C-alpha cells in the first residue's frame, strides 16, 4: 500500500450453513483473486465461515471448534504476505459465544471484534444465541484504522439497550467503516439499507463499505447488493444483486478524507427483484440440499405455470419435470395450456390420469360415508391423490416436489393438507395472487441475468387471463369461495403485513362482512400453515419466520372501535424496573 491509498476487496459470496470446509475454500479462492488485484484487505460477510444464519447449530461445541480451526488455518495462510482477511465467525471466549469478525494477517489472528447489538425481531433470534460484545475500537490494516461494526451495529439509534458502535469507532480514530452483513432480502429493503447507511455516514463523517452475503438459506434470501458511500454521501461503488461478485476498490486519501470511485452496477427493483429472489431461493434450496432436480404438478393454472418457469430459470429444463394429473373436472383448455407451457419451457412432461385412484378411494370409503352428502371431502380426495402420486415419483427418482400455493391461498387455507400442499419447497409461498399475475406477465418479457430458462413468452397468455380455478367440481372458479383477488390481497396485506385492526380496515372502505370473514379464515388456517413446506420470503412479514401465531388461539377482533387506554388505572410506580426492587 502506498502512503495515500488502500485497496479493499469486497467478496460478496454465497456460503452454505454448516459447510465449514467449503466456506473456507471459498474464502481462500477469493483471497487469491484479491491478492492478484493487489488488495491490502479482503472482506467477507457476517458469520461467513459458519454460514448465516446458523440458528441453533452454532450452539454445538463441535461446530464451534470446527469454525475456530478453519479460522486458525486461514490465519496461518496469511503469512504469505498477501492481503489481510476480515471474516465473520462464531467465537468462544471466556465461556461466552460471540458473533465475531476476525482480522487475519501476517500468519495470525491479528484482531477480533464482537457484535455489540444483537437483533431479536422478525427473522432474527441472536440474543438467545450470542453474548453481547463490548464497544469496539478500530483495527489497523496497513496503517489505516478500520472500524468494523457488524450488521445490526449500524441499524439502530442509541438507547438503553443499544450501543452506538459507529459513534464509538469515530471517537476512537476510525478512518473507514467496513460493515460485514447478513441482511436478508425483502421488498424495498435496498432503500431502507441506504437510508441507514446515509444516517451513519452523516453522523460519523466517515466513508462506509456495506458488504452483504448473497444466496438462499431455507426461507431467507440474501441479495448481496453490497455498496460503499463516500463521506459526502456519493456512491463510491455498487455491486450487483443476487449473484456472487468479487470487486477490489481503491480508496485514496484526500484532503477531505478517504474516497473511492468504483463500479456502479444497475440494481433490480420491484417485481424484477422479487422474481430474482424466488429463482435464487429455489436454486440454492435444491442444490445445497443435494436434490438432483424437481418435479411439480402442472395443472394448466397460473400458480404452477409460474413455479415451473422459476424452476427452469433456477435449475435448467433438464432438471425439471412436469406432471399433469387430470380428473373428470379437468377442462380440455387446462390440458392444452399445460402442454403448451411444458413445450415452451422445454421440460419433461407426462400425463397421469387419477380417476382410478380417486374412484378407488371413494369405493373404500363408501361404507364409512354411507348416508352422507358429497361435499368438500370428495374434492379433497382428488388433491390428495395427486399429492400421493407426486410424492411417489419423488421417492423413486430423488427429485424434490415443488409446492405451488401462493400467499393468498396460504393465508385463508384455500389449499389441501397432504394434497396440493405436499412438497419440499415453495418458491411463491410469500407471493400474493395478484403478484403471481404480475410476475407471470413480467417473465414473458424479461428474465434475470443468469436465468437458465428460454427467453420470450414461456407462460401461455391464456393461462394468465383465464379465471383461476381448482377444477375440483364442475364449472368451479376461485371466486366462488373467495372475494376478487384484488380485494382479498388488499385486505390480507393490511391484516398480515401491517397487523391493522379490523375497524381500521373497515374504515378504509372495505366491506365489514368480507373483512371479518377473511380475518376468521386467516386465524383458523394457522394449523395448515404450520404443516406447509418452507418457501422464499420476499415481503416484510412472511408466514413462519416473521409471523408466528399460536395454533390454539381464541382471540378474535370483531371490528369494533378500539377503546382508549385508561391511564388512571395504572398505579404510580408500576412501570418501575425489577432492578428497583432488588436488595
Coordinates of C-alpha atoms in Angstrom, one line a residue:
X1 CA 0.0 0.0 0.0
X2 CA 1.3 3.5 -0.9
X3 CA 1.0 6.2 1.7
X4 CA -2.1 7.6 0.2
X5 CA -4.2 4.5 -0.8
X6 CA -5.6 1.2 0.4
X7 CA -7.2 -1.5 -1.7
X8 CA -10.2 -3.3 -0.2
X9 CA -11.7 -6.4 -1.9
X10 CA -15.4 -7.0 -1.3
X11 CA -16.0 -10.7 -1.5
X12 CA -19.8 -11.0 -1.9
X13 CA -20.1 -14.7 -1.8
X14 CA -22.7 -17.5 -1.2
X15 CA -21.7 -19.6 1.9
X16 CA -23.6 -22.7 3.0
X17 CA -24.6 -23.1 6.6
X18 CA -22.6 -25.8 8.2
X19 CA -20.2 -26.3 5.3
X20 CA -17.1 -25.0 7.2
X21 CA -14.7 -26.7 4.8
X22 CA -16.5 -25.4 1.7
X23 CA -16.9 -21.9 3.1
X24 CA -13.2 -21.8 4.0
X25 CA -12.3 -22.9 0.4
X26 CA -14.5 -20.1 -1.0
X27 CA -12.7 -17.6 1.3
X28 CA -9.3 -19.0 0.2
X29 CA -10.1 -18.7 -3.5
X30 CA -11.5 -15.2 -3.1
X31 CA -8.3 -14.2 -1.3
X32 CA -6.2 -15.4 -4.3
X33 CA -8.3 -13.1 -6.5
X34 CA -7.8 -10.2 -4.1
X35 CA -4.1 -11.0 -4.0
X36 CA -3.9 -10.8 -7.8
X37 CA -5.7 -7.5 -7.6
X38 CA -3.0 -6.2 -5.2
X39 CA -5.5 -5.8 -2.4
X40 CA -4.5 -4.9 1.2
X41 CA -7.7 -6.2 2.8
X42 CA -10.4 -8.7 1.8
X43 CA -13.8 -8.5 3.5
X44 CA -16.3 -11.4 3.8
X45 CA -19.8 -11.4 5.2
X46 CA -21.1 -11.9 8.7
X47 CA -20.5 -15.4 10.2
X48 CA -19.2 -16.4 6.8
X49 CA -17.2 -19.5 8.0
X50 CA -20.4 -20.9 9.6
X51 CA -22.9 -19.7 7.0
X52 CA -25.7 -17.4 8.1
X53 CA -28.0 -17.8 9.9
X54 CA -26.6 -20.9 11.7
X55 CA -29.5 -20.9 14.2
X56 CA -29.0 -23.4 17.0
X57 CA -26.3 -25.2 15.0
X58 CA -24.0 -22.6 16.4
X59 CA -24.6 -23.9 20.0
X60 CA -22.9 -27.2 19.2
X61 CA -19.4 -27.3 20.7
X62 CA -18.2 -29.5 17.8
X63 CA -19.4 -26.9 15.3
X64 CA -17.8 -24.0 17.3
X65 CA -14.5 -26.0 17.3
X66 CA -14.7 -26.7 13.5
X67 CA -15.2 -23.0 12.8
X68 CA -12.3 -21.9 15.0
X69 CA -10.0 -24.5 13.5
X70 CA -10.9 -23.2 10.0
X71 CA -10.2 -19.6 11.0
X72 CA -6.9 -20.6 12.5
X73 CA -5.8 -22.4 9.4
X74 CA -6.8 -19.4 7.2
X75 CA -4.9 -17.2 9.6
X76 CA -1.7 -19.2 9.1
X77 CA -2.0 -18.9 5.4
X78 CA -1.9 -15.1 5.6
X79 CA 1.8 -15.4 6.4
X80 CA 2.4 -15.3 2.6
X81 CA 2.4 -11.5 2.6
X82 CA -0.9 -11.3 0.7
X83 CA -4.0 -9.3 1.8
X84 CA -5.4 -9.4 5.3
X85 CA -8.7 -11.1 5.6
X86 CA -11.7 -9.9 7.6
X87 CA -14.0 -12.9 8.1
X88 CA -17.2 -13.5 10.2
X89 CA -17.1 -16.4 12.6
X90 CA -18.7 -17.7 15.8
X91 CA -16.1 -17.3 18.6
X92 CA -16.0 -18.6 22.1
X93 CA -14.1 -16.6 24.6
X94 CA -14.3 -16.8 28.4
X95 CA -17.1 -19.4 28.0
X96 CA -19.2 -16.9 26.1
X97 CA -20.2 -17.3 22.4
X98 CA -19.9 -14.2 20.2
X99 CA -20.9 -13.3 16.7
X100 CA -17.4 -12.1 15.7
X101 CA -15.2 -10.9 12.9
X102 CA -11.6 -12.0 12.8
X103 CA -8.9 -10.0 11.2
X104 CA -6.3 -12.4 9.8
X105 CA -3.0 -11.0 8.8
X106 CA 0.7 -11.9 9.0
X107 CA 0.1 -15.5 9.8
X108 CA -2.0 -14.9 12.9
X109 CA -5.4 -13.7 14.2
X110 CA -4.4 -10.0 14.4
X111 CA -7.7 -8.8 16.0
X112 CA -11.2 -9.9 16.9
X113 CA -14.3 -7.8 17.0
X114 CA -17.6 -8.9 18.6
X115 CA -21.1 -7.8 17.6
X116 CA -22.4 -5.5 20.2
X117 CA -26.0 -5.2 19.1
X118 CA -27.9 -8.4 18.7
X119 CA -31.2 -8.3 16.7
X120 CA -34.1 -10.1 18.2
X121 CA -37.0 -9.3 15.9
X122 CA -38.6 -10.6 12.7
X123 CA -36.4 -13.4 11.3
X124 CA -33.6 -12.7 13.9
X125 CA -33.0 -14.6 17.1
X126 CA -29.5 -13.6 18.1
X127 CA -30.0 -12.6 21.8
X128 CA -30.8 -16.3 22.5
X129 CA -27.6 -17.5 20.8
X130 CA -24.8 -14.9 21.4
X131 CA -23.3 -12.8 24.1
X132 CA -23.2 -9.1 23.6
X133 CA -19.8 -7.8 22.7
X134 CA -18.2 -4.7 24.2
X135 CA -18.0 -1.4 22.3
X136 CA -15.2 -2.0 19.8
X137 CA -12.3 0.2 18.7
X138 CA -10.9 0.2 15.1
X139 CA -8.5 -2.4 13.8
X140 CA -5.4 -1.4 11.9
X141 CA -4.6 -2.6 8.4
X142 CA -1.5 -1.4 6.6
X143 CA -1.5 1.7 8.8
X144 CA -5.2 2.6 8.2
X145 CA -7.6 2.4 11.1
X146 CA -10.7 0.4 10.0
X147 CA -13.9 0.4 12.1
X148 CA -15.8 -2.9 12.0
X149 CA -19.4 -2.6 13.1
X150 CA -21.2 -5.9 12.4
X151 CA -24.6 -5.6 10.7
X152 CA -27.0 -4.6 13.4
X153 CA -24.3 -2.4 15.0
X154 CA -25.3 0.3 12.4
X155 CA -29.0 -0.2 12.3
X156 CA -30.5 1.5 15.4
X157 CA -30.1 4.7 17.3
X158 CA -28.5 4.7 20.7
X159 CA -30.9 3.6 23.5
X160 CA -30.7 1.9 26.9
X161 CA -30.2 -1.5 25.3
X162 CA -28.2 -0.3 22.2
X163 CA -24.6 0.7 21.9
X164 CA -23.8 3.4 19.4
X165 CA -20.9 1.5 17.8
X166 CA -20.3 3.9 14.9
X167 CA -20.0 6.9 17.3
X168 CA -17.6 4.9 19.4
X169 CA -15.5 3.9 16.4
X170 CA -15.4 7.5 15.1
X171 CA -14.3 8.8 18.5
X172 CA -11.5 6.2 18.7
X173 CA -10.0 7.1 15.4
X174 CA -11.6 5.0 12.7
X175 CA -10.9 6.3 9.2
X176 CA -13.1 4.0 7.1
X177 CA -16.1 1.9 8.3
X178 CA -16.3 -1.6 6.9
X179 CA -19.6 -3.4 7.8
X180 CA -20.0 -7.2 7.3
X181 CA -23.6 -8.1 6.9
X182 CA -26.1 -11.0 6.8
X183 CA -29.0 -8.9 5.7
X184 CA -31.9 -10.9 4.1
X185 CA -33.8 -9.7 1.1
X186 CA -37.3 -8.2 1.5
X187 CA -39.2 -6.0 -0.9
X188 CA -37.8 -2.4 -0.9
X189 CA -35.1 -3.4 1.6
X190 CA -32.4 -1.7 -0.5
X191 CA -33.9 1.7 0.2
X192 CA -34.0 1.0 3.9
X193 CA -30.4 -0.1 3.9
X194 CA -29.3 3.0 2.1
X195 CA -31.2 5.3 4.5
X196 CA -29.5 3.6 7.5
X197 CA -26.0 3.9 5.9
X198 CA -26.6 7.5 5.0
X199 CA -27.5 8.2 8.6
X200 CA -24.4 6.6 9.9
X201 CA -22.1 8.3 7.4
X202 CA -23.7 11.7 8.2
X203 CA -23.3 11.2 11.9
X204 CA -19.7 10.0 11.7
X205 CA -18.3 11.9 8.7
X206 CA -16.7 8.6 7.6
X207 CA -17.0 6.6 4.4
X208 CA -18.7 3.3 4.8
X209 CA -18.4 -0.1 3.0
X210 CA -21.5 -2.3 3.3
X211 CA -20.6 -5.9 2.4
X212 CA -23.6 -8.3 2.3
X213 CA -24.0 -12.0 1.9
X214 CA -25.6 -13.5 -1.2
X215 CA -27.6 -16.7 -1.6
X216 CA -30.5 -18.7 -0.3
X217 CA -30.7 -20.3 3.2
X218 CA -34.0 -22.1 3.7
X219 CA -36.7 -19.4 3.5
X220 CA -34.2 -16.5 3.6
X221 CA -32.7 -14.9 0.5
X222 CA -29.6 -12.8 0.8
X223 CA -29.4 -10.5 -2.2
X224 CA -25.9 -9.2 -1.9
X225 CA -26.2 -5.7 -3.5
X226 CA -23.1 -4.6 -1.5
X227 CA -22.2 -0.9 -1.8
X228 CA -20.0 1.8 -0.5
X229 CA -20.6 5.5 0.3
X230 CA -18.0 8.3 0.4
X231 CA -18.1 10.7 3.3
X232 CA -20.0 13.2 1.2
X233 CA -22.8 10.6 0.6
X234 CA -21.9 10.0 -3.0
X235 CA -22.0 6.4 -4.1
X236 CA -18.4 5.0 -4.2
X237 CA -19.4 1.6 -5.5
X238 CA -22.4 -0.7 -6.1
X239 CA -22.1 -4.4 -6.6
X240 CA -24.8 -6.4 -8.4
X241 CA -27.6 -8.2 -6.6
X242 CA -28.5 -11.9 -6.5
X243 CA -25.1 -13.1 -7.7
X244 CA -21.6 -13.7 -6.3
X245 CA -19.1 -10.9 -7.0
X246 CA -15.5 -10.1 -6.1
X247 CA -14.6 -6.5 -6.6
X248 CA -11.5 -4.6 -5.4
X249 CA -11.9 -1.0 -4.5
X250 CA -9.1 1.5 -4.4
X251 CA -9.5 4.1 -1.6
X252 CA -7.4 7.2 -1.8
X253 CA -6.7 9.7 1.0
X254 CA -7.6 13.2 0.1
X255 CA -7.7 16.5 2.0
X256 CA -11.3 15.6 2.9
X257 CA -10.5 12.0 4.0
X258 CA -10.7 8.7 2.2
X259 CA -12.5 8.4 -1.1
X260 CA -13.3 5.8 -3.8
X261 CA -14.7 5.8 -7.3
X262 CA -15.7 2.2 -8.1
X263 CA -18.0 0.4 -10.4
X264 CA -21.8 1.0 -10.2
X265 CA -23.9 -2.0 -11.1
X266 CA -27.6 -1.5 -12.1
X267 CA -30.0 -2.8 -9.4
X268 CA -33.2 -4.8 -9.8
X269 CA -36.2 -3.3 -8.2
X270 CA -39.9 -4.2 -7.5
X271 CA -41.3 -7.3 -9.3
X272 CA -38.0 -8.0 -11.0
X273 CA -36.2 -8.2 -7.7
X274 CA -38.9 -10.4 -6.2
X275 CA -38.7 -12.8 -9.2
X276 CA -34.9 -13.0 -9.0
X277 CA -35.2 -13.7 -5.3
X278 CA -37.6 -16.6 -6.0
X279 CA -35.2 -18.1 -8.6
X280 CA -32.2 -17.8 -6.3
X281 CA -34.1 -19.2 -3.3
X282 CA -35.3 -22.3 -5.2
X283 CA -31.9 -22.9 -6.8
X284 CA -30.0 -22.8 -3.6
X285 CA -32.5 -24.9 -1.7
X286 CA -32.3 -27.6 -4.3
X287 CA -28.5 -27.5 -4.8
X288 CA -27.5 -27.1 -1.2
X289 CA -29.7 -29.9 -0.1
X290 CA -28.4 -32.2 -2.8
X291 CA -31.6 -32.9 -4.8
X292 CA -30.9 -34.0 -8.4
X293 CA -33.9 -32.0 -9.7
X294 CA -37.5 -31.1 -9.1
X295 CA -41.0 -32.1 -10.2
X296 CA -44.3 -30.4 -9.9
X297 CA -47.9 -30.8 -10.8
X298 CA -48.7 -28.8 -13.9
X299 CA -52.4 -28.0 -13.8
X300 CA -52.8 -25.5 -16.6
X301 CA -53.2 -22.8 -13.9
X302 CA -51.1 -19.8 -13.3
X303 CA -49.5 -20.8 -10.0
X304 CA -48.0 -24.0 -11.3
X305 CA -47.0 -22.2 -14.5
X306 CA -45.1 -19.5 -12.7
X307 CA -43.4 -22.1 -10.4
X308 CA -42.4 -24.1 -13.5
X309 CA -40.9 -21.0 -15.1
X310 CA -39.0 -20.2 -11.9
X311 CA -37.8 -23.8 -11.6
X312 CA -36.4 -23.8 -15.1
X313 CA -34.8 -20.4 -14.7
X314 CA -33.2 -21.7 -11.4
X315 CA -32.1 -25.2 -12.5
X316 CA -32.4 -25.6 -16.2
X317 CA -35.1 -27.5 -18.1
X318 CA -33.3 -30.9 -17.8
X319 CA -33.7 -30.7 -14.0
X320 CA -37.5 -30.0 -14.1
X321 CA -40.3 -32.5 -14.6
X322 CA -43.9 -31.5 -15.1
X323 CA -46.8 -33.9 -14.4
X324 CA -50.4 -33.3 -15.4
X325 CA -52.8 -35.2 -13.2
X326 CA -56.3 -34.8 -14.7
X327 CA -59.6 -36.0 -13.4
X328 CA -63.1 -35.7 -14.8
X329 CA -63.3 -32.0 -13.9
X330 CA -60.1 -31.1 -15.7
X331 CA -61.1 -28.9 -18.7
X332 CA -59.5 -29.5 -22.1
X333 CA -58.2 -26.0 -22.1
X334 CA -56.2 -26.9 -19.0
X335 CA -54.7 -29.9 -20.7
X336 CA -53.9 -27.8 -23.8
X337 CA -52.3 -24.9 -21.8
X338 CA -50.3 -27.3 -19.6
X339 CA -48.8 -28.9 -22.7
X340 CA -48.0 -25.6 -24.3
X341 CA -46.3 -24.4 -21.1
X342 CA -44.2 -27.6 -20.9
X343 CA -43.2 -27.2 -24.6
X344 CA -42.3 -23.5 -24.2
X345 CA -40.1 -24.3 -21.2
X346 CA -38.6 -27.5 -22.7
X347 CA -39.3 -29.7 -19.7
X348 CA -40.1 -33.3 -19.4
X349 CA -43.9 -33.7 -19.3
X350 CA -46.3 -36.5 -18.8
X351 CA -50.0 -37.1 -18.1
X352 CA -51.1 -39.4 -15.3
X353 CA -54.9 -39.6 -15.0
X354 CA -56.1 -40.0 -11.4
X355 CA -59.6 -41.4 -12.0
X356 CA -58.6 -44.9 -10.9
X357 CA -57.0 -43.6 -7.7
X358 CA -59.9 -41.3 -6.7
X359 CA -62.6 -43.9 -7.6
X360 CA -60.7 -46.4 -5.6
X361 CA -60.6 -44.2 -2.5
X362 CA -64.3 -43.5 -2.8
X363 CA -65.1 -47.2 -3.1
X364 CA -63.0 -47.9 0.0
X365 CA -64.7 -45.1 1.9
X366 CA -68.3 -45.9 0.7
X367 CA -69.3 -47.9 3.7
X368 CA -67.9 -45.2 6.1
X369 CA -69.7 -42.4 4.2
X370 CA -73.0 -44.2 3.7
X371 CA -75.9 -41.8 4.0
X372 CA -73.7 -38.7 3.9
X373 CA -73.9 -36.0 1.3
X374 CA -71.0 -35.4 -1.1
X375 CA -69.0 -32.4 0.0
X376 CA -65.5 -31.0 0.1
X377 CA -64.3 -34.3 1.3
X378 CA -64.6 -35.9 -2.1
X379 CA -63.0 -32.8 -3.7
X380 CA -60.0 -33.1 -1.4
X381 CA -59.6 -36.8 -2.4
X382 CA -58.6 -35.5 -5.8
X383 CA -55.9 -33.2 -4.4
X384 CA -54.6 -35.9 -2.1
X385 CA -54.4 -38.5 -4.9
X386 CA -52.3 -36.0 -6.8
X387 CA -50.1 -35.4 -3.8
X388 CA -49.6 -39.1 -3.3
X389 CA -48.5 -39.7 -6.9
X390 CA -46.1 -36.7 -6.9
X391 CA -44.5 -37.9 -3.7
X392 CA -44.2 -41.4 -5.1
X393 CA -42.3 -40.1 -8.1
X394 CA -40.2 -38.1 -5.8
X395 CA -39.4 -41.1 -3.7
X396 CA -38.4 -43.1 -6.8
X397 CA -36.3 -40.5 -8.5
X398 CA -35.0 -38.4 -5.7
X399 CA -36.4 -35.2 -7.3
X400 CA -38.0 -32.8 -4.9
X401 CA -41.6 -31.8 -5.3
X402 CA -42.1 -28.1 -5.7
X403 CA -45.3 -26.8 -4.0
X404 CA -47.2 -24.2 -5.9
X405 CA -49.6 -22.4 -3.5
X406 CA -49.5 -18.6 -3.3
X407 CA -49.7 -16.4 -0.2
X408 CA -53.3 -15.6 -0.7
X409 CA -54.2 -19.3 -0.6
X410 CA -51.8 -19.9 2.4
X411 CA -53.5 -17.0 4.2
X412 CA -57.1 -18.3 4.0
X413 CA -56.4 -22.0 3.9
X414 CA -57.5 -22.4 0.3
X415 CA -55.3 -25.5 0.0
X416 CA -55.5 -29.2 0.9
X417 CA -53.3 -30.7 3.5
X418 CA -51.4 -33.8 2.2
X419 CA -52.6 -32.8 -1.3
X420 CA -51.6 -29.7 -3.2
X421 CA -49.6 -28.6 0.0
X422 CA -47.3 -31.7 -0.4
X423 CA -43.8 -30.9 -1.3
X424 CA -40.3 -29.8 -0.2
X425 CA -40.2 -26.1 -1.1
X426 CA -42.5 -23.4 -2.4
X427 CA -40.9 -20.5 -4.4
X428 CA -44.1 -18.4 -4.4
X429 CA -45.2 -19.0 -0.8
X430 CA -44.8 -15.3 0.0
X431 CA -46.3 -14.0 -3.3
X432 CA -49.9 -12.9 -3.3
X433 CA -52.2 -14.0 -6.2
X434 CA -52.3 -10.5 -7.7
X435 CA -48.5 -10.6 -7.7
X436 CA -48.5 -14.0 -9.3
X437 CA -50.3 -12.5 -12.3
X438 CA -47.8 -9.6 -12.4
X439 CA -44.7 -11.9 -12.2
X440 CA -46.1 -14.2 -14.9
X441 CA -46.6 -11.3 -17.3
X442 CA -43.2 -9.9 -16.4
X443 CA -41.4 -13.2 -17.1
X444 CA -42.9 -13.3 -20.6
X445 CA -40.9 -10.2 -21.5
X446 CA -37.9 -10.5 -19.3
X447 CA -35.7 -12.9 -17.3
X448 CA -32.9 -12.2 -14.7
X449 CA -29.3 -12.4 -15.6
X450 CA -28.1 -16.0 -15.1
X451 CA -31.5 -17.5 -15.6
X452 CA -31.3 -20.9 -17.3
X453 CA -34.7 -20.8 -19.0
X454 CA -35.6 -19.7 -22.5
X455 CA -36.3 -16.0 -23.4
X456 CA -39.7 -14.8 -24.6
X457 CA -43.2 -16.0 -23.8
X458 CA -42.9 -19.1 -21.7
X459 CA -46.3 -18.8 -19.9
X460 CA -49.1 -19.1 -22.4
X461 CA -51.2 -15.9 -22.3
X462 CA -54.4 -17.8 -21.9
X463 CA -53.1 -19.1 -18.5
X464 CA -52.7 -15.5 -17.3
X465 CA -56.1 -14.2 -18.5
X466 CA -58.2 -17.3 -17.7
X467 CA -60.2 -17.1 -14.4
X468 CA -58.3 -19.2 -11.7
X469 CA -59.9 -22.5 -10.8
X470 CA -59.0 -25.5 -8.7
X471 CA -61.1 -27.7 -11.0
X472 CA -62.4 -29.9 -8.2
X473 CA -66.0 -29.7 -9.3
X474 CA -68.0 -28.6 -12.4
X475 CA -67.5 -25.0 -13.5
X476 CA -65.7 -24.1 -10.3
X477 CA -63.7 -20.9 -10.0
X478 CA -61.7 -19.5 -7.1
X479 CA -64.1 -16.6 -6.8
X480 CA -66.9 -19.0 -5.9
X481 CA -65.2 -19.3 -2.5
X482 CA -63.2 -16.1 -2.2
X483 CA -63.6 -12.4 -2.9
X484 CA -61.9 -11.0 -6.0
X485 CA -58.2 -11.3 -5.6
X486 CA -57.5 -7.6 -5.7
X487 CA -59.9 -7.1 -2.8
X488 CA -58.7 -10.2 -0.9
X489 CA -55.0 -9.3 -1.3
X490 CA -55.5 -5.7 -0.2
X491 CA -57.3 -7.0 3.0
X492 CA -54.6 -9.6 3.6
X493 CA -51.8 -7.2 3.2
X494 CA -53.4 -5.0 5.9
X495 CA -54.0 -8.0 8.2
X496 CA -50.7 -9.8 7.8
X497 CA -48.0 -7.2 6.9
X498 CA -49.5 -4.2 8.8
X499 CA -51.3 -6.0 11.6
X500 CA -54.1 -3.5 11.3
X501 CA -57.2 -3.8 13.5
X502 CA -60.4 -4.8 11.6
X503 CA -62.0 -1.5 12.5
X504 CA -59.2 0.4 10.7
X505 CA -59.6 -1.8 7.6
X506 CA -63.4 -1.3 7.5
X507 CA -63.0 2.4 8.0
X508 CA -60.7 2.4 4.9
X509 CA -63.8 1.3 2.8
X510 CA -63.7 -2.5 2.8
X511 CA -67.0 -4.4 3.4
X512 CA -67.3 -5.4 7.1
X513 CA -68.6 -8.9 6.4
X514 CA -65.8 -9.6 3.9
X515 CA -63.2 -8.3 6.3
X516 CA -64.4 -10.3 9.3
X517 CA -64.7 -13.4 7.1
X518 CA -61.2 -13.1 5.8
X519 CA -59.9 -12.5 9.3
X520 CA -61.6 -15.6 10.5
X521 CA -60.2 -17.7 7.7
X522 CA -56.7 -16.3 8.4
X523 CA -56.9 -17.4 12.0
X524 CA -58.3 -20.9 11.6
X525 CA -55.8 -21.7 8.8
X526 CA -52.8 -21.4 11.1
X527 CA -52.7 -25.2 11.7
X528 CA -52.4 -25.7 7.9
X529 CA -49.6 -23.2 7.6
X530 CA -47.6 -24.9 10.3
X531 CA -47.5 -28.0 8.1
X532 CA -46.7 -26.2 4.9
X533 CA -43.4 -26.5 3.0
X534 CA -40.9 -23.7 3.5
X535 CA -40.7 -21.1 0.9
X536 CA -39.0 -17.9 -0.3
X537 CA -39.5 -14.8 1.9
X538 CA -40.0 -11.6 -0.1
X539 CA -42.4 -9.5 1.9
X540 CA -41.9 -7.6 5.1
X541 CA -43.7 -10.4 7.0
X542 CA -43.9 -13.9 5.8
X543 CA -45.6 -16.9 7.4
X544 CA -43.2 -18.8 9.7
X545 CA -40.1 -16.7 10.1
X546 CA -41.8 -13.4 10.8
X547 CA -45.4 -14.2 11.7
X548 CA -45.6 -16.8 14.4
X549 CA -49.1 -17.1 15.7
X550 CA -50.4 -19.8 18.1
X551 CA -52.5 -22.5 16.5
X552 CA -54.7 -22.7 19.6
X553 CA -55.9 -19.1 19.8
X554 CA -59.4 -17.9 20.8
X555 CA -58.8 -14.2 20.5
X556 CA -60.9 -12.6 17.8
X557 CA -61.0 -9.0 16.6
X558 CA -64.7 -8.2 15.9
X559 CA -64.0 -4.9 14.1
X560 CA -65.2 -2.7 17.0
X561 CA -63.6 0.7 17.6
X562 CA -60.7 0.1 19.9
X563 CA -61.2 1.5 23.4
X564 CA -58.8 4.2 24.6
X565 CA -56.4 3.1 27.5
X566 CA -57.4 4.3 30.9
X567 CA -54.2 5.6 32.4
X568 CA -55.9 6.3 35.7
X569 CA -55.9 2.6 36.4
X570 CA -52.1 2.4 36.3
X571 CA -50.7 2.6 39.8
X572 CA -47.9 5.1 40.2
X573 CA -44.5 3.3 40.1
X574 CA -46.0 0.2 38.5
X575 CA -43.7 0.7 35.5
X576 CA -40.5 0.7 37.6
X577 CA -37.9 -1.9 36.5
X578 CA -37.4 -5.0 38.5
X579 CA -34.0 -3.7 39.5
X580 CA -35.7 -1.1 41.6
X581 CA -37.0 -3.8 44.0
X582 CA -33.7 -5.8 44.3
X583 CA -31.9 -5.9 47.6

